[in-house]
Coordinates of C-alpha atoms in Angstrom, one line a residue:
X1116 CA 98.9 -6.1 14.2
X1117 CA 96.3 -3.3 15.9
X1118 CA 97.4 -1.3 12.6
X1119 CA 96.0 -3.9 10.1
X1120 CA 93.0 -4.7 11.9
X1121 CA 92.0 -0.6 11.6
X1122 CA 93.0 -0.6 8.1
X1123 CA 90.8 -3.7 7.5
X1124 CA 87.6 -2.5 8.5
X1125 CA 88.3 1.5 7.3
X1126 CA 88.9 -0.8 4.0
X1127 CA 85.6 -2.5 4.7
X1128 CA 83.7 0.7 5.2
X1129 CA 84.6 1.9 2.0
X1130 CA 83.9 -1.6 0.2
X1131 CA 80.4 -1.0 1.4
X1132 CA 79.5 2.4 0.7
X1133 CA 80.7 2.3 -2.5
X1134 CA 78.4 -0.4 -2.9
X1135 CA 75.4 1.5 -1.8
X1136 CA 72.4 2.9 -4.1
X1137 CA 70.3 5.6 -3.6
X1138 CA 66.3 5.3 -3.6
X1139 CA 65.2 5.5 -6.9
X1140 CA 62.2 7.6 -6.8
X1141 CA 59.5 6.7 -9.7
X1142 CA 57.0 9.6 -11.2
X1143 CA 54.0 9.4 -9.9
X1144 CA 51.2 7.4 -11.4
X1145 CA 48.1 9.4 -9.9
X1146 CA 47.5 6.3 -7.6
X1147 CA 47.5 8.6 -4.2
X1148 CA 45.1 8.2 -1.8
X1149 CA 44.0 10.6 0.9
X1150 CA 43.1 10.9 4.6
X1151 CA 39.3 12.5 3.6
X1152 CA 38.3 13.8 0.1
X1153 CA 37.3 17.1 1.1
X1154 CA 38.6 19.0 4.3
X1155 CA 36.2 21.3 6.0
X1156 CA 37.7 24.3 8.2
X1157 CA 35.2 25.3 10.4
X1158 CA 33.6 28.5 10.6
X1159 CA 36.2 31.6 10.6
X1160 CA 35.6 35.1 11.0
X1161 CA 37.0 37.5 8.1
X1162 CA 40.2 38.0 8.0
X1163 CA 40.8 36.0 11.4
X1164 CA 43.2 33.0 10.7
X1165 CA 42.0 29.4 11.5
X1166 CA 42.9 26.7 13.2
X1167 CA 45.0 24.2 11.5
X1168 CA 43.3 21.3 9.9
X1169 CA 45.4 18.0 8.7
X1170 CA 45.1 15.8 5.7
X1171 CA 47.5 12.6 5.4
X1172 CA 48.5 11.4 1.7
X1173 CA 49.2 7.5 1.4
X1174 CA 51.5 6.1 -1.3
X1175 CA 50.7 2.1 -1.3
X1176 CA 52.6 1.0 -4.0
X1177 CA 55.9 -0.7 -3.8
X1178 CA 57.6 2.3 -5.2
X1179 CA 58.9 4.9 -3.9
X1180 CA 57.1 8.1 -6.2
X1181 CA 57.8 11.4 -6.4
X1182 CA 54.8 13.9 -6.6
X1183 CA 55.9 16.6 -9.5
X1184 CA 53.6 18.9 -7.9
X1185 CA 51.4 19.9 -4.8
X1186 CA 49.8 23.0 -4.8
X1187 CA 46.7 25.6 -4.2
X1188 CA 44.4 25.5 -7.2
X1189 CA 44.3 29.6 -7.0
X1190 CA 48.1 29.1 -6.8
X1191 CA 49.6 32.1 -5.0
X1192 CA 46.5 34.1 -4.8
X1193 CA 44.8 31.5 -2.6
X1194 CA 43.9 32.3 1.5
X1195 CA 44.9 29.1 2.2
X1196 CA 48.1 28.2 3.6
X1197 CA 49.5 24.6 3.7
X1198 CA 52.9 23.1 4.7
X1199 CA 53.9 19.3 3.2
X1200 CA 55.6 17.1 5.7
X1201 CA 57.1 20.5 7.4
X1202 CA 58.2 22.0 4.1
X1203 CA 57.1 25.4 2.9
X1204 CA 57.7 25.5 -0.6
X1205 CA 56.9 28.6 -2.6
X1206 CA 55.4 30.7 -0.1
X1207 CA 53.5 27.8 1.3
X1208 CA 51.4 27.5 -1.4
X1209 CA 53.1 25.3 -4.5
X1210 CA 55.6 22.4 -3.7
X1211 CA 57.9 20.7 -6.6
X1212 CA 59.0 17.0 -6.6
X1213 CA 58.0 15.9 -3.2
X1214 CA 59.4 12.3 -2.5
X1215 CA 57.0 9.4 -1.1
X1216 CA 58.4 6.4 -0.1
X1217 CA 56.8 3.1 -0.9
X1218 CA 54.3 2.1 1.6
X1219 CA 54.6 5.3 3.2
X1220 CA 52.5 8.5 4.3
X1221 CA 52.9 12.5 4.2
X1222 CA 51.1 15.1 6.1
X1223 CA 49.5 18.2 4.8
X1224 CA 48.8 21.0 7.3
X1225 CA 46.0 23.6 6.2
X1226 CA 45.2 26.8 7.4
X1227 CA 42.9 30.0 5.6
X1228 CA 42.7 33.7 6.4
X1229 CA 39.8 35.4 4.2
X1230 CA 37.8 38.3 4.0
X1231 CA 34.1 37.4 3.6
X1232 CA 34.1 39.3 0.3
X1233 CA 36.4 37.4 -1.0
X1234 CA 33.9 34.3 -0.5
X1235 CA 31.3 33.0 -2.7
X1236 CA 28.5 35.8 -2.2
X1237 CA 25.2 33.5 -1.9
X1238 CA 26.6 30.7 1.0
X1239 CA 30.1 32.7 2.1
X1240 CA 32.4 29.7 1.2
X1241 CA 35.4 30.4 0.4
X1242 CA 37.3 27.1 -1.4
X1243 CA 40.0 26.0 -3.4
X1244 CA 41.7 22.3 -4.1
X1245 CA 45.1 20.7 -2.5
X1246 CA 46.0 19.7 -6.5
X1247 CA 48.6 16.6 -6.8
X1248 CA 50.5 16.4 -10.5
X1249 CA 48.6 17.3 -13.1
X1250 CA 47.2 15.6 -17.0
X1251 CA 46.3 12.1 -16.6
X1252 CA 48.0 11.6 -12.9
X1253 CA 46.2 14.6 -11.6
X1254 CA 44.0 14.3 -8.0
X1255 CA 42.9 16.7 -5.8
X1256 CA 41.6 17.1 -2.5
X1257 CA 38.8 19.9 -2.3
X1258 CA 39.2 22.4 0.3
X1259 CA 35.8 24.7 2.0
X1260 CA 35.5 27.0 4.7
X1261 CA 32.7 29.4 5.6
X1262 CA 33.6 33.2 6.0
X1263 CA 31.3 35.1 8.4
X1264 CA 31.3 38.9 8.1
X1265 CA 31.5 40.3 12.0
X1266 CA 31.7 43.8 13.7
X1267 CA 35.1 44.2 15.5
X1268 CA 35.6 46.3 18.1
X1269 CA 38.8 46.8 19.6
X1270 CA 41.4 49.7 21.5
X1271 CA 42.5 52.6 20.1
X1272 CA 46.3 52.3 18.4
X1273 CA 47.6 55.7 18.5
X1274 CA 50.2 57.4 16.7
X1275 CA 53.1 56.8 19.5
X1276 CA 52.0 53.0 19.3
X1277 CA 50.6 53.2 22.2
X1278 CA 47.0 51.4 22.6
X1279 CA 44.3 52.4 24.4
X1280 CA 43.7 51.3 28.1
X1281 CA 41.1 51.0 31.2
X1282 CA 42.0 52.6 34.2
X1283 CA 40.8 49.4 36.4
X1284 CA 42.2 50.2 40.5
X1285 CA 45.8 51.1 40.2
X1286 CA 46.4 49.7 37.0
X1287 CA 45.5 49.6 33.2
X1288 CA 44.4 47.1 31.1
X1289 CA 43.7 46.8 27.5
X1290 CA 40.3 47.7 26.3
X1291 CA 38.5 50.9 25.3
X1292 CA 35.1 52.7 25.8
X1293 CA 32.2 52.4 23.4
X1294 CA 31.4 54.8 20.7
X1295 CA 28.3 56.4 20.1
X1296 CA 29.0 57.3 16.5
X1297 CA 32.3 54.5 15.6
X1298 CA 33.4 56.0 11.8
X1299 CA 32.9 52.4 10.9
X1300 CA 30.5 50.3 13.5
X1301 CA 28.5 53.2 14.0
X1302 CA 26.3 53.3 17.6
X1303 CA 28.3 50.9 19.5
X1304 CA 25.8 50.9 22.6
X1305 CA 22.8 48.9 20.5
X1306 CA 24.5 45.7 19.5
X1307 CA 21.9 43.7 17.1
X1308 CA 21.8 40.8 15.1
X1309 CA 22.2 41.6 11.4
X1310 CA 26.0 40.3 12.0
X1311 CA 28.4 39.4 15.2
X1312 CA 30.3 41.3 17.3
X1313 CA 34.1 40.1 18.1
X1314 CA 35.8 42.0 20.8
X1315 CA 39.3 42.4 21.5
X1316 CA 40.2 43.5 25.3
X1317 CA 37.4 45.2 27.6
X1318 CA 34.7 46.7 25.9
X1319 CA 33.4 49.7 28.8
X1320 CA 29.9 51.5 29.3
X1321 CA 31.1 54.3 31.6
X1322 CA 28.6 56.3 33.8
X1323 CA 25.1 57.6 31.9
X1324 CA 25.6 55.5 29.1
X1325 CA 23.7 52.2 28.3
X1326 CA 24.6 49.1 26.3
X1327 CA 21.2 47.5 24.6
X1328 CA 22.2 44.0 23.2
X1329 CA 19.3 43.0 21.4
X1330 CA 17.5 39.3 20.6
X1331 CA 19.3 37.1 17.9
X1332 CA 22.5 39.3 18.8
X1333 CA 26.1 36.5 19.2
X1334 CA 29.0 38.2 21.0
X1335 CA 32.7 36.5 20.8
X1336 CA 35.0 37.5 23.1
X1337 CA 38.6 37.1 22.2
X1338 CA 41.1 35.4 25.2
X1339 CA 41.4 38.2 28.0
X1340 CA 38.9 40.3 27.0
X1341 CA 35.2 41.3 28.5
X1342 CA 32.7 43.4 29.1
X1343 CA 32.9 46.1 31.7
X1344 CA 29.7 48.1 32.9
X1345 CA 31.0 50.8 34.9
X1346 CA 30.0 53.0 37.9
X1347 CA 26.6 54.7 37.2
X1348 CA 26.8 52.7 33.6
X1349 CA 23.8 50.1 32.4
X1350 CA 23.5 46.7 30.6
X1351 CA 20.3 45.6 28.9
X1352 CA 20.4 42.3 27.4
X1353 CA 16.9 42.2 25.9
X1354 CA 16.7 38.1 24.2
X1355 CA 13.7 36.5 24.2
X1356 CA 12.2 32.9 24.2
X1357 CA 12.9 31.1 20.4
X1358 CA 10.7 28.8 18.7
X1359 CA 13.7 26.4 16.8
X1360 CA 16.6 24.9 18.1
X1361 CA 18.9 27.4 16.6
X1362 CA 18.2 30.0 19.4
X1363 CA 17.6 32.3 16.8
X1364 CA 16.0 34.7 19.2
X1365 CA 18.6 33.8 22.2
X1366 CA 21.5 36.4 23.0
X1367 CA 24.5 34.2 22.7
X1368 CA 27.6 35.2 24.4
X1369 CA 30.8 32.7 23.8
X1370 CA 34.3 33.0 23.0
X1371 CA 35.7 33.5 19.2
X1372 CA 37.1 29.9 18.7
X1373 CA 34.1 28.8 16.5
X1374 CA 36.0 25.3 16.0
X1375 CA 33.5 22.7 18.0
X1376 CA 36.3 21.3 19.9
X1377 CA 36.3 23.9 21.4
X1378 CA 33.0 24.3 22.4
X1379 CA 32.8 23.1 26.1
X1380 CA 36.2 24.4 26.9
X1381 CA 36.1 26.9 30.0
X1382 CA 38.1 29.6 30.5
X1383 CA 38.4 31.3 26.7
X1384 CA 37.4 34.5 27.7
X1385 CA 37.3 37.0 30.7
X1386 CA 33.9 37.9 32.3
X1387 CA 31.1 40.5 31.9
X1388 CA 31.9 42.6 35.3
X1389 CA 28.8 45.1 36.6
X1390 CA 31.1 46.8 39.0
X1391 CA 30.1 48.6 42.1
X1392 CA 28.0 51.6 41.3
X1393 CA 26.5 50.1 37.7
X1394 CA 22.9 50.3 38.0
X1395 CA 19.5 49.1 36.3
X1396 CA 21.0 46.0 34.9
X1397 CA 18.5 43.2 33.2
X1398 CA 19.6 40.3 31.6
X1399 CA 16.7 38.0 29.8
X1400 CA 17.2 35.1 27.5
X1401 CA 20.8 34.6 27.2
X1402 CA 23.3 31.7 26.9
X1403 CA 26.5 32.3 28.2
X1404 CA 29.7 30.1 27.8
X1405 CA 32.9 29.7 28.0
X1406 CA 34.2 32.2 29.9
X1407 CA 36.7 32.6 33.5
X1408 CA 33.6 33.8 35.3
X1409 CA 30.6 34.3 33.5
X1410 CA 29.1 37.1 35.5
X1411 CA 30.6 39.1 37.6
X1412 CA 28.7 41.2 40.0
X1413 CA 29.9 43.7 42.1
X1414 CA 27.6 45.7 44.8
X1415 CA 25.0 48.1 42.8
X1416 CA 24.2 51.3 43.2
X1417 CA 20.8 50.3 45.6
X1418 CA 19.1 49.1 42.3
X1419 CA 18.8 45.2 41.7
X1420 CA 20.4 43.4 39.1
X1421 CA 17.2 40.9 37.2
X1422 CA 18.4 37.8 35.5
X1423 CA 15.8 36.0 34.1
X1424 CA 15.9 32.5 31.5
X1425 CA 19.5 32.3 31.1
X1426 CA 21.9 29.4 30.9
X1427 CA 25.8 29.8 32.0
X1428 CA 28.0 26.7 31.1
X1429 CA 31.2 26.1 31.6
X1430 CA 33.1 28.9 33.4
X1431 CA 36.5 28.1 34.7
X1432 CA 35.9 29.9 37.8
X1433 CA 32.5 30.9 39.0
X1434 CA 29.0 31.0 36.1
X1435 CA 27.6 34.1 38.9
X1436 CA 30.5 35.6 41.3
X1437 CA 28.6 37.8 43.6
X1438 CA 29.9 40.7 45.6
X1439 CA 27.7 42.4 48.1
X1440 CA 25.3 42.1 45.4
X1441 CA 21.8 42.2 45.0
X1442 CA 19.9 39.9 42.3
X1443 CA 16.9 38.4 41.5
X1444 CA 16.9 36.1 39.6
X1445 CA 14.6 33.0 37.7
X1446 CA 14.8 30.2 35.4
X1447 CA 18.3 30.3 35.8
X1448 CA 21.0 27.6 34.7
X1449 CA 24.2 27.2 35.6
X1450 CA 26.4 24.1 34.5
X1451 CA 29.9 23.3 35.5
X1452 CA 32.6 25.5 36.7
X1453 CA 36.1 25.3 38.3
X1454 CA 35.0 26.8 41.8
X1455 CA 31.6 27.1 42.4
X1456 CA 28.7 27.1 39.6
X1457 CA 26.5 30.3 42.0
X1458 CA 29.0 32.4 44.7
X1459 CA 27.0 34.8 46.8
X1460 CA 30.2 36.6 48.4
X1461 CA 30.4 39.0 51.1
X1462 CA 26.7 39.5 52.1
X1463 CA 24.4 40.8 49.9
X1464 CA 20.8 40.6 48.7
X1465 CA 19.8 37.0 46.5
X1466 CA 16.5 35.6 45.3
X1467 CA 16.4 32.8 43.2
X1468 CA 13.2 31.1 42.5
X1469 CA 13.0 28.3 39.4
X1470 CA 17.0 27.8 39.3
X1471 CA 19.1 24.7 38.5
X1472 CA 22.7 25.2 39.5
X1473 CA 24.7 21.9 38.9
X1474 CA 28.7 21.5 39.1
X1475 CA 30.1 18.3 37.5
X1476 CA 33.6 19.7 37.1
X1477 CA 35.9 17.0 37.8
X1478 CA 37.6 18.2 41.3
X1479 CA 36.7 17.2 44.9
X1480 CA 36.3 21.0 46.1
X1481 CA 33.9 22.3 43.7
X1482 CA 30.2 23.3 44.8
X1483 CA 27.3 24.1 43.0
X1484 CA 26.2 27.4 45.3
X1485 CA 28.8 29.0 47.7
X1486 CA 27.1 31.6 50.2
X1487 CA 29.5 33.8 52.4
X1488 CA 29.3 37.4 54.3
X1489 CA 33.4 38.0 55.0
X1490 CA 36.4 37.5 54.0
X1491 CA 40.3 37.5 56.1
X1492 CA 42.7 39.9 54.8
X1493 CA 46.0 38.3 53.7
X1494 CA 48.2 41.3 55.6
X1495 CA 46.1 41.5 59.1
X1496 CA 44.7 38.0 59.0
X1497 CA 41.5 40.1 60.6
X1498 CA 38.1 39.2 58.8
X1499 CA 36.1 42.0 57.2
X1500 CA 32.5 40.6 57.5
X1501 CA 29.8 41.8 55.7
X1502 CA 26.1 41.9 56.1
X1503 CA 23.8 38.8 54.5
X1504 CA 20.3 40.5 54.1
X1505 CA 18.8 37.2 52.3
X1506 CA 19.6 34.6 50.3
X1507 CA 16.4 33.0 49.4
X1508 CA 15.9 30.1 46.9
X1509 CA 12.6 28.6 45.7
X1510 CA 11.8 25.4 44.0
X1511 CA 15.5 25.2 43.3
X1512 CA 18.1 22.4 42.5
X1513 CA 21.5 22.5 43.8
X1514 CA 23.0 19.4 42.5
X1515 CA 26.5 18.0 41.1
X1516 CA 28.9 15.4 41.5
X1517 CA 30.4 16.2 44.7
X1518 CA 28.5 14.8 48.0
X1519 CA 28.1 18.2 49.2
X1520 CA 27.1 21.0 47.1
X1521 CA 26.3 23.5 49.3
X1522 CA 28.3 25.4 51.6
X1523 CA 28.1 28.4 53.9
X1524 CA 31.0 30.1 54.9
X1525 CA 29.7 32.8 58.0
X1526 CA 32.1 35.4 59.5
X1527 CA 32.8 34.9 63.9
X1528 CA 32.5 38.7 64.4
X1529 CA 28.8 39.3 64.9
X1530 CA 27.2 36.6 63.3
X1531 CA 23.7 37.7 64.4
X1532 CA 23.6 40.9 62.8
X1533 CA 26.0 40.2 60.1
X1534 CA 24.1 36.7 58.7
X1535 CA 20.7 36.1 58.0
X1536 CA 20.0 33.0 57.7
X1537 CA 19.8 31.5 54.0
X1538 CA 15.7 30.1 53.1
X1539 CA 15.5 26.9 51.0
X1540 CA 11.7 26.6 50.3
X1541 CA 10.9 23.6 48.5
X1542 CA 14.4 22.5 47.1
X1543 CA 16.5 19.4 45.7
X1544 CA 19.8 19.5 47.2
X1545 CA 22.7 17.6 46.9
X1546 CA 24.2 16.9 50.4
X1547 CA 25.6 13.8 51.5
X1548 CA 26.8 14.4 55.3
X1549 CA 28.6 11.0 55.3
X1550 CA 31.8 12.0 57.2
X1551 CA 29.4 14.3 59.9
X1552 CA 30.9 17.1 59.7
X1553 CA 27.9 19.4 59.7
X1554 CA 25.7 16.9 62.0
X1555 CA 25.9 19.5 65.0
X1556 CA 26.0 22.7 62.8
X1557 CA 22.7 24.2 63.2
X1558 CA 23.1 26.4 60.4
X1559 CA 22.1 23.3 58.1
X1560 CA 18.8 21.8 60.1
X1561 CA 16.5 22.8 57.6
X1562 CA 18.1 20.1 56.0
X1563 CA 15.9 17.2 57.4
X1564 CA 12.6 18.9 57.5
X1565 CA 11.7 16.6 54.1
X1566 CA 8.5 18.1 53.5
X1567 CA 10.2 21.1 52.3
X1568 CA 14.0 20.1 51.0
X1569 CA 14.9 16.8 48.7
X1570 CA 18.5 16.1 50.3
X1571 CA 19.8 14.0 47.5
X1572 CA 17.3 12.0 45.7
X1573 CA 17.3 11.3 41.7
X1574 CA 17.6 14.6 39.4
X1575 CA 17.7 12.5 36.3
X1576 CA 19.2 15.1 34.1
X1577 CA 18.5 14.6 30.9
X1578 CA 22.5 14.9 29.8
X1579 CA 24.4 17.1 32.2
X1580 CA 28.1 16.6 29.7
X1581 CA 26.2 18.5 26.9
X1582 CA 24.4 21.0 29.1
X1583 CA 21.1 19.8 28.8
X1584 CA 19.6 19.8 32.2
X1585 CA 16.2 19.1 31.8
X1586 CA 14.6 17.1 34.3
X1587 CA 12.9 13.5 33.7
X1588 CA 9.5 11.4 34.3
X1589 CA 12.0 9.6 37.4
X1590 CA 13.6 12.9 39.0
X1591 CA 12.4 13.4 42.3
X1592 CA 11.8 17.3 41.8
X1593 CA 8.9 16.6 39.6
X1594 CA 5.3 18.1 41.2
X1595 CA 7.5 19.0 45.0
X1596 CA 7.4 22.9 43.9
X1597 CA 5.0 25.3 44.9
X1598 CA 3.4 28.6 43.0
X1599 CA 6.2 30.7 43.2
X1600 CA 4.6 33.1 40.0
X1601 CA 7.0 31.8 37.8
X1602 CA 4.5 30.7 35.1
X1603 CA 6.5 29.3 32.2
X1604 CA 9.9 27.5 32.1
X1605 CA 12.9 28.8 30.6
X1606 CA 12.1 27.4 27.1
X1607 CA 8.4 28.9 27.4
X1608 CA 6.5 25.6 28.7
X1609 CA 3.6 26.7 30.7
X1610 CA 4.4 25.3 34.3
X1611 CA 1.2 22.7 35.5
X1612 CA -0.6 24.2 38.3
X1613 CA -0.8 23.1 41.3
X1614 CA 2.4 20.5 41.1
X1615 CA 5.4 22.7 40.4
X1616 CA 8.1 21.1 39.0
X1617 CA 11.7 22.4 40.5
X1618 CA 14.6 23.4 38.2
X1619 CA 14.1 25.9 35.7
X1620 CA 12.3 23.3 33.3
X1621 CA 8.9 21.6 33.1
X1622 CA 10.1 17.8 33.4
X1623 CA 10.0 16.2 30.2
X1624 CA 9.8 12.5 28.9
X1625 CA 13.1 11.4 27.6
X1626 CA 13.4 9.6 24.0
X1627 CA 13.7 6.4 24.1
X1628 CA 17.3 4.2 22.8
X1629 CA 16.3 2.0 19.8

């Protein structure tokens, strides 16, 4: 019995697949419709390959089609590169009788690498069409990118295949030493404007040597890579206040994903490091984004390092990581990072006057400025303290969205000759003592002497998620300042005399919402 009932349904199997069709698949009628009618890949550097863009094809007939055709206008000559529902067809560029079920979808995946001459010579677009079937059933889908010409600078590859390192400590890491006469950049210490600079690994100015970056110049740091200003080496970074909203006077340093998703994303790039010994550096009108630590500043040769009207946004780590450092610096803004937005580290020498740091980054530990003089060895579990000359801010804000957003961090061995103490002269300050911790820690009295600090109190930023951190008509920082000689604002507003606005800008009036 068992025996007949398995012959009865392997009979019954076969009854029913032989009674099976396949789907008939219909030509095409030119009835597609698409995602978008035109896809725009952002802004790629020559010869650098994009990111991958995605148009969806929609059948929404009752038939299931077949597309003769999909290809590249230019056909195999084009710099795009597309795949059609994960197939690659002829070299990624034409695809034959692609099937579409009725009521049904299909993805296209785009990509381009192009050299700018290969773009159209008067707006360096480079384009080309996704073409379906052709006659009366042909559609296309247009396809434009813009191609921007770019210095590159990048190690040595020599013969052995080797590539040219750093010696950084007891190690080596990729990146290479500036040329005075580059065979095809030419002086690589004056970096102007007349075209970018993208830079692969550490780019070094070793000792007597000077980088100028001029106004208009825009830098582009590939992942990992930096700028390294060696001992006895100097940076100049020589911007200067612009009159449209392009910045087109602004030195703007940034990572090389030009996509705008990723334009607030921290942590694309390494960090500009003035190590110990580098001398003379000024920095003056820059923007600054993107990177692990924005600035990295390691004790000077005696000289001090002037930073004056620049912005730092979104640093994974730290915007300014001072080490036994000395700085001035004014009309200063630094917006969001991982760890603290301003870290004066083991001692040193700080003036800030005009200065808004503000950390929003989304973490309970994070602090707008960090000041410390020591730090405990990981072997001995001994401190090594170092000596705080000053750290002085004037007509500051120190603000974010923790409830404390400063902290000092002062070495036990010595503390009177090894600390001095930190001067907040008319300041906003974010610090929300609401657990008491710090009620009987006298290092933080000058906290309630209100006729000189704001503790808390509105800032009214005017949009602190798209780094735009002027202050308002209702923030409390507006007229509490005093003459500190800083006369304009980092934009180049005259500052009104005798109420001086804190932050580095003169408080505006916000648009109003219709």
């Amino acid at each position: 019995m068992r025996k007949f009932i398995i012959l009865f349904f392997i009979g019954l199997a076969i009854t029913l697949s032989s009674c099976r069709q396949d789907f008939v698949f219909e030509a095409s009628k030119g009835d597609l419709s698409f995602s978008r009618d035109t896809v725009y890949l952002d802004t790629v550097f020559t010869n650098i390959g994009s990111s991958t863009y995605t148009l969806k094809v929609y059948n929404h007939s009752d038939k299931d089609i077949k597309i003769p055709t999909i290809q590249l206008g230019k056909g195999q000559n084009s710099k795009y590169r597309m795949t059609v529902d994960g197939m690659t067809g002829d070299n990624n560029r034409i695809f034959h009788d692609v099937e579409l079920l009725a009521k049904d979808s299909l993805y296209i995946f785009i990509e381009v690498t192009a050299d700018v001459a290969q773009a159209n010579p008067t707006d360096f677009l480079y384009t080309d069409q996704i073409q379906f079937d052709s006659g009366a059933n042909f559609q296309k889908v247009e396809l434009v990118t813009l191609i921007q010409d770019a210095y590159f600078l990048y190690p040595k590859r020599f013969d052995d295949g080797s590539t040219e390192t750093l010696p950084i400590g007891d190690q080596n890491i990729y990146g290479f030493y500036l040329d005075n006469n580059d065979p095809i950049n030419g002086n690589e210490y004056e970096w102007g404007n007349d075209k970018p600079y993208v830079i692969y690994g550490y780019a070094a100015v070793p000792s007597g040597k000077t980088l100028n970056i001029h106004k208009g110049a825009r830098i582009h740091f590939h992942a990992d890579s930096g700028l390294i200003v060696g001992n006895g080496g100097t940076l100049k970074i020589n911007g200067q206040a612009s009159t449209t909203a392009a910045l087109e006077n602004e030195v703007i340093i940034e990572g090389d994903r030009l996509e705008p998703d990723f334009s607030d994303i921290p942590g694309q790039w390494g960090t500009i490091w003035l190590t110990d010994g580098s001398t003379n550096n000024e920095i003056d009108h820059l923007t600054l984004k993107n990177a692990t630590v924005g600035l990295l500043i390691d004790n000077n040769d005696g000289t001090t390092t002037t930073i004056k009207n620049t912005q730092i946004y979104d640093s994974s780590q730290m915007g300014i990581y001072a080490k036994t450092a000395k700085i001035k610096g004014e009309n200063i803004v630094i917006n969001t990072a991982g760890v603290a937005s301003l870290a004066c580290t083991l001692g040193g020498n700080y003036e800030f006057k005009q200065c808004t740091f503000n950390n929003n980054w989304s973490s309970s530990s994070q602090l707008a400025v960090l000041i410390d003089n020591y730090y405990t060895d990981s072997t001995t579990n001994q401190q090594m303290a170092y000596h705080l000359e000053q750290a002085n801010f004037y007509n500051c804000i120190i603000f974010g969205s923790n409830q404390i957003e400063l902290l000092f961090k002062k070495s036990t061995i010595s503390p009177e000759t090894n600390w001095t103490a930190p001067v907040f002269s008319k300041c906003q300050i974010k610090f929300n003592n609401s657990n008491n911790s710090y009620t009987n820690n006298t290092d933080y009295t000058f906290l309630n002497d209100a006729t000189n600090i704001i503790k808390n109190g509105t800032v009214d930023f005017l949009d602190i998620y798209t780094n735009k951190l002027m202050i308002g008509d209702d923030s409390a920082g507006n007229g509490f300042g005093n003459d500190v000689g800083v006369s304009n604002d980092l934009i180049g507003t005259p500052r009104v005399l005798p109420n001086i606005d804190l932050g580095a800008y003169q408080h505006i009036t916000f648009p109003t919402s219709n």
